[in-house]
Amino acid sequence: MIIPKTREQIELIRESAQIVSKTLGMLATEIKPGVTTLHLDQLAETFIRDHGAVPGFLGLYDFPNSLCMSPNAQVVHGIPNDKPLEEGEIISIDCGALKNGYYGDHAYTFPVGKVSEEVEKLLTITKESLYIGMREFKAGNRVGDVGYAIQKYTEDHGYGVVRELVGHGLGAKMHESPEMPNYGRRGRGKKFVEGMVVAIEPMINLGTKRIKQLSDGWTILTADNKPSAHFEHDVALIDGKPELLSTFSYIYEALGIESKEEDEFREKTL
Ligand code: MG
Ligand code: MG
């Protein structure tokens, strides 16, 4: 059942989402060759707690850390470890925060130093697909409209769309109804309702859409060991339109990147 949120509840989700946004912004300049994902995880946990929140993933379904850290061929749910990052790798960081009873949950895939043109393009197209999907999150549309838009755009570039893992409703629980697949058919699935909040999160593979899981019971990686990218935003349906609750602007500020990509989703914001 979809649980629509009041404006007050949406502002609480926004507060948690913004803590995640700031955490990712803080991490942006720490990501470099030689740094371990475990070190980044510890930085994030301290940062989240210093902002009056609790790491959203720590202990959730018994996950052992604050961040999901998924390098290269890992799609999602990678566990931080003491292996240093290397030049030319990518690292997908998924972060959650819980404050005042509401979750924020979003993700960004960072290049470590300079990456190949092929991988750079995967990151660009995956992030663009997130915004293309978000545009379909509007009154009158259904879950399948978002999934279709993401699938069409990324498959047209020859990429594989992960089927087994999906976006989701967000609120007092990290994972609420509806499931938000990154594939689908136009006009199909649950209808969007005013006040609902979702996490939209394309997980896009350079090669095959097929995945496998490591014996740690968590880590999902591509079946062909080619790289995978993951970008995620938290979005509310307000006045029939998608309103962004999370932001990549702290990342861009830290890295000196100019971007207007979020402007159309931020009429009422901050
Ligand atoms: Mg996430
Ligand atoms: Mg999520």
Short mmCIF file of C-alpha atoms and ligand atoms in Angstrom, two decimals:
data_model
loop_
_atom_site.label_atom_id
_atom_site.label_comp_id
_atom_site.label_asym_id
_atom_site.label_seq_id
_atom_site.Cartn_x
_atom_site.Cartn_y
_atom_site.Cartn_z
CA MET A 1 0.00 0.00 0.00
CA ILE A 2 1.33 3.43 -0.95
CA ILE A 3 1.47 5.74 2.09
CA PRO A 4 1.13 9.39 0.97
CA LYS A 5 2.94 11.87 3.23
CA THR A 6 1.83 15.20 4.65
CA ARG A 7 3.86 18.30 3.81
CA GLU A 8 5.35 18.13 7.32
CA GLN A 9 6.40 14.52 6.82
CA ILE A 10 7.89 15.36 3.43
CA GLU A 11 9.99 18.10 5.08
CA LEU A 12 11.28 15.54 7.60
CA ILE A 13 12.24 13.18 4.78
CA ARG A 14 13.91 16.12 3.06
CA GLU A 15 15.94 16.81 6.22
CA SER A 16 17.22 13.22 6.31
CA ALA A 17 17.83 13.21 2.56
CA GLN A 18 19.86 16.42 2.86
CA ILE A 19 22.05 14.83 5.54
CA VAL A 20 22.80 12.06 3.05
CA SER A 21 23.47 14.69 0.37
CA LYS A 22 25.95 16.46 2.63
CA THR A 23 27.60 13.16 3.56
CA LEU A 24 28.17 12.35 -0.12
CA GLY A 25 29.50 15.89 -0.61
CA MET A 26 31.93 15.41 2.28
CA LEU A 27 33.12 12.10 0.80
CA ALA A 28 33.61 13.54 -2.70
CA THR A 29 37.02 15.03 -1.95
CA GLU A 30 38.13 12.02 0.14
CA ILE A 31 37.76 9.59 -2.76
CA LYS A 32 41.19 9.06 -4.29
CA PRO A 33 43.66 6.28 -5.02
CA GLY A 34 44.94 4.66 -1.81
CA VAL A 35 41.86 5.36 0.31
CA THR A 36 39.93 2.36 1.63
CA THR A 37 36.16 2.06 1.53
CA LEU A 38 36.23 1.17 5.22
CA HIS A 39 37.87 4.53 5.99
CA LEU A 40 35.20 6.33 3.95
CA ASP A 41 32.53 4.37 5.81
CA GLN A 42 33.90 5.50 9.16
CA LEU A 43 34.05 9.14 8.01
CA ALA A 44 30.43 8.90 6.90
CA GLU A 45 29.19 7.34 10.12
CA THR A 46 30.79 10.09 12.21
CA PHE A 47 29.45 12.78 9.88
CA ILE A 48 25.90 11.41 9.96
CA ARG A 49 25.89 11.14 13.76
CA ASP A 50 27.35 14.67 14.07
CA HIS A 51 24.27 15.84 12.13
CA GLY A 52 21.90 14.32 14.68
CA ALA A 53 20.97 11.31 12.56
CA VAL A 54 21.62 7.57 12.61
CA PRO A 55 23.17 5.75 9.63
CA GLY A 56 20.16 4.33 7.81
CA PHE A 57 21.78 1.11 6.59
CA LEU A 58 23.73 0.13 9.71
CA GLY A 59 21.94 -2.94 11.09
CA LEU A 60 19.13 -2.69 8.51
CA TYR A 61 18.43 -6.33 7.56
CA ASP A 62 21.69 -6.89 9.56
CA PHE A 63 23.88 -4.93 7.10
CA PRO A 64 27.22 -4.45 8.92
CA ASN A 65 28.18 -0.87 7.89
CA SER A 66 26.88 2.64 7.29
CA LEU A 67 27.56 2.79 3.55
CA CYS A 68 27.05 0.33 0.75
CA MET A 69 30.34 0.57 -1.17
CA SER A 70 30.26 -1.09 -4.56
CA PRO A 71 33.36 -0.67 -6.75
CA ASN A 72 33.58 -1.44 -10.47
CA ALA A 73 31.62 -4.62 -11.32
CA GLN A 74 29.74 -4.50 -8.03
CA VAL A 75 26.21 -3.22 -8.62
CA VAL A 76 25.01 -2.53 -5.06
CA HIS A 77 25.23 -3.75 -1.45
CA GLY A 78 29.03 -4.02 -1.39
CA ILE A 79 30.52 -4.15 2.11
CA PRO A 80 33.26 -1.63 2.98
CA ASN A 81 36.70 -3.21 3.35
CA ASP A 82 40.41 -2.36 3.70
CA LYS A 83 41.32 -2.70 0.03
CA PRO A 84 42.61 0.65 -1.26
CA LEU A 85 40.84 2.26 -4.21
CA GLU A 86 42.90 2.48 -7.39
CA GLU A 87 43.21 5.08 -10.13
CA GLY A 88 40.70 4.45 -12.92
CA GLU A 89 38.20 2.55 -10.76
CA ILE A 90 34.65 3.64 -9.99
CA ILE A 91 32.95 3.44 -6.62
CA SER A 92 29.17 3.48 -6.12
CA ILE A 93 28.30 4.85 -2.70
CA ASP A 94 24.81 4.33 -1.34
CA CYS A 95 24.03 6.14 1.90
CA GLY A 96 21.06 6.28 4.25
CA ALA A 97 20.22 8.48 7.23
CA LEU A 98 17.41 8.26 9.78
CA LYS A 99 16.33 11.34 11.72
CA ASN A 100 13.01 12.22 13.40
CA GLY A 101 11.65 8.85 12.34
CA TYR A 102 12.14 9.34 8.59
CA TYR A 103 14.72 8.03 6.16
CA GLY A 104 16.81 9.60 3.44
CA ASP A 105 18.45 7.23 0.95
CA HIS A 106 20.50 8.11 -2.07
CA ALA A 107 23.52 7.17 -4.09
CA TYR A 108 26.22 8.40 -6.45
CA THR A 109 28.88 6.65 -8.49
CA PHE A 110 32.24 8.42 -8.30
CA PRO A 111 35.24 8.01 -10.58
CA VAL A 112 38.53 7.41 -8.74
CA GLY A 113 40.92 9.73 -10.54
CA LYS A 114 40.66 9.43 -14.32
CA VAL A 115 38.49 6.67 -15.76
CA SER A 116 38.23 5.32 -19.33
CA GLU A 117 35.96 7.08 -21.82
CA GLU A 118 33.73 4.00 -21.91
CA VAL A 119 33.19 4.08 -18.13
CA GLU A 120 32.80 7.86 -18.06
CA LYS A 121 29.97 7.50 -20.58
CA LEU A 122 28.31 4.79 -18.48
CA LEU A 123 28.27 7.18 -15.51
CA THR A 124 26.89 10.06 -17.61
CA ILE A 125 24.13 8.03 -19.25
CA THR A 126 23.10 6.36 -15.98
CA LYS A 127 22.80 9.71 -14.22
CA GLU A 128 20.87 11.18 -17.16
CA SER A 129 18.50 8.20 -17.03
CA LEU A 130 17.73 9.04 -13.40
CA TYR A 131 16.47 12.51 -14.39
CA ILE A 132 14.65 11.11 -17.43
CA GLY A 133 12.86 8.70 -15.08
CA MET A 134 12.13 11.43 -12.53
CA ARG A 135 10.35 13.51 -15.20
CA GLU A 136 7.79 10.70 -15.53
CA PHE A 137 7.03 10.76 -11.79
CA LYS A 138 4.01 13.04 -12.11
CA ALA A 139 0.24 13.09 -11.66
CA GLY A 140 -1.60 10.73 -13.99
CA ASN A 141 1.42 8.51 -14.57
CA ARG A 142 2.20 5.05 -13.23
CA VAL A 143 5.20 3.11 -12.01
CA GLY A 144 5.71 1.60 -15.47
CA ASP A 145 6.15 5.05 -17.04
CA VAL A 146 9.26 5.76 -14.95
CA GLY A 147 10.69 2.29 -15.55
CA TYR A 148 10.02 2.46 -19.28
CA ALA A 149 11.78 5.81 -19.62
CA ILE A 150 14.91 4.62 -17.78
CA GLN A 151 15.01 1.31 -19.64
CA LYS A 152 14.51 2.86 -23.09
CA TYR A 153 17.22 5.47 -22.63
CA THR A 154 19.87 3.13 -21.21
CA GLU A 155 19.14 0.17 -23.49
CA ASP A 156 19.33 2.51 -26.51
CA HIS A 157 22.95 3.02 -25.39
CA GLY A 158 23.50 -0.74 -25.33
CA TYR A 159 23.55 -1.08 -21.55
CA GLY A 160 22.03 -3.75 -19.32
CA VAL A 161 19.25 -2.80 -16.89
CA VAL A 162 19.36 -4.79 -13.65
CA ARG A 163 16.00 -6.49 -13.04
CA GLU A 164 16.35 -8.02 -9.58
CA LEU A 165 16.92 -4.75 -7.70
CA VAL A 166 14.56 -1.79 -7.83
CA GLY A 167 13.76 1.63 -6.38
CA HIS A 168 11.07 2.01 -3.74
CA GLY A 169 8.75 4.16 -1.69
CA LEU A 170 10.47 5.98 1.18
CA GLY A 171 9.32 7.28 4.55
CA ALA A 172 9.18 5.92 8.08
CA LYS A 173 10.53 2.76 6.50
CA MET A 174 13.54 2.61 4.20
CA HIS A 175 11.65 0.42 1.77
CA GLU A 176 7.95 1.15 1.31
CA SER A 177 5.49 0.44 -1.48
CA PRO A 178 5.62 0.81 -4.42
CA GLU A 179 8.58 -0.99 -5.93
CA MET A 180 10.07 1.24 -8.63
CA PRO A 181 11.73 -0.97 -11.27
CA ASN A 182 14.12 0.58 -13.77
CA TYR A 183 12.31 -1.24 -16.56
CA GLY A 184 8.65 -1.47 -17.44
CA ARG A 185 5.81 -0.72 -19.78
CA ARG A 186 4.08 2.59 -20.28
CA GLY A 187 0.80 2.99 -18.44
CA ARG A 188 1.33 -0.12 -16.32
CA GLY A 189 1.70 -0.56 -12.57
CA LYS A 190 0.53 1.45 -9.59
CA LYS A 191 -0.77 4.97 -10.17
CA PHE A 192 1.15 7.83 -8.57
CA VAL A 193 -0.64 9.76 -5.81
CA GLU A 194 -0.08 13.25 -4.42
CA GLY A 195 2.27 13.28 -1.42
CA MET A 196 4.01 10.00 -2.15
CA VAL A 197 7.80 9.85 -1.84
CA VAL A 198 10.01 7.49 -3.81
CA ALA A 199 13.67 6.66 -4.24
CA ILE A 200 14.39 6.31 -7.96
CA GLU A 201 17.66 4.48 -8.53
CA PRO A 202 18.80 3.18 -11.92
CA MET A 203 21.39 0.38 -11.64
CA ILE A 204 22.88 0.13 -15.11
CA ASN A 205 25.51 -2.29 -16.37
CA LEU A 206 28.04 -1.68 -19.14
CA GLY A 207 27.46 -5.24 -20.37
CA THR A 208 24.89 -7.87 -19.50
CA LYS A 209 21.91 -7.11 -17.30
CA ARG A 210 22.51 -10.38 -15.45
CA ILE A 211 23.92 -10.33 -11.95
CA LYS A 212 25.41 -12.70 -9.39
CA GLN A 213 25.86 -12.53 -5.64
CA LEU A 214 29.00 -13.06 -3.58
CA SER A 215 29.04 -15.66 -0.82
CA ASP A 216 29.00 -12.82 1.77
CA GLY A 217 25.23 -12.82 1.19
CA TRP A 218 25.24 -9.15 0.27
CA THR A 219 27.42 -8.05 -2.63
CA ILE A 220 25.68 -7.98 -6.00
CA LEU A 221 27.90 -7.86 -9.06
CA THR A 222 27.56 -8.11 -12.81
CA ALA A 223 27.61 -11.64 -14.25
CA ASP A 224 30.26 -10.62 -16.83
CA ASN A 225 32.39 -8.60 -14.37
CA LYS A 226 31.95 -5.43 -16.44
CA PRO A 227 31.37 -2.14 -14.56
CA SER A 228 28.00 -1.03 -13.20
CA ALA A 229 26.75 2.44 -12.21
CA HIS A 230 24.13 3.50 -9.66
CA PHE A 231 22.58 6.93 -9.08
CA GLU A 232 19.67 7.55 -6.72
CA HIS A 233 17.50 10.52 -5.71
CA ASP A 234 14.61 10.93 -3.26
CA VAL A 235 11.59 12.59 -4.88
CA ALA A 236 8.18 13.72 -3.60
CA LEU A 237 5.05 14.22 -5.69
CA ILE A 238 3.88 17.74 -4.84
CA ASP A 239 1.17 19.59 -6.80
CA GLY A 240 1.35 16.76 -9.30
CA LYS A 241 5.02 17.33 -10.05
CA PRO A 242 8.32 15.72 -8.98
CA GLU A 243 10.04 17.69 -6.21
CA LEU A 244 13.62 16.71 -5.42
CA LEU A 245 14.35 16.13 -1.71
CA SER A 246 17.97 15.04 -2.12
CA THR A 247 20.72 16.84 -4.04
CA PHE A 248 24.08 16.18 -5.67
CA SER A 249 24.94 19.88 -5.30
CA TYR A 250 27.26 19.29 -2.32
CA ILE A 251 29.25 16.84 -4.44
CA TYR A 252 29.45 19.33 -7.30
CA GLU A 253 30.40 22.16 -4.97
CA ALA A 254 33.22 20.05 -3.47
CA LEU A 255 34.52 19.05 -6.90
CA GLY A 256 34.04 22.43 -8.60
CA ILE A 257 31.49 21.12 -11.09
CA GLU A 258 28.83 23.44 -12.59
CA SER A 259 25.47 21.74 -13.04
CA LYS A 260 21.88 22.79 -13.68
CA GLU A 261 20.58 19.21 -13.88
CA GLU A 262 18.41 19.51 -10.75
CA ASP A 263 16.90 22.94 -11.42
CA GLU A 264 13.66 21.71 -13.02
CA PHE A 265 12.93 19.55 -9.95
CA ARG A 266 13.46 22.23 -7.36
CA GLU A 267 10.73 24.81 -7.68
CA LYS A 268 10.00 24.98 -3.99
CA THR A 269 13.35 24.30 -2.50
CA LEU A 270 15.92 25.58 -0.15
MG MG B 1 20.05 3.71 -1.72
MG MG B 2 17.15 3.04 -2.29
#
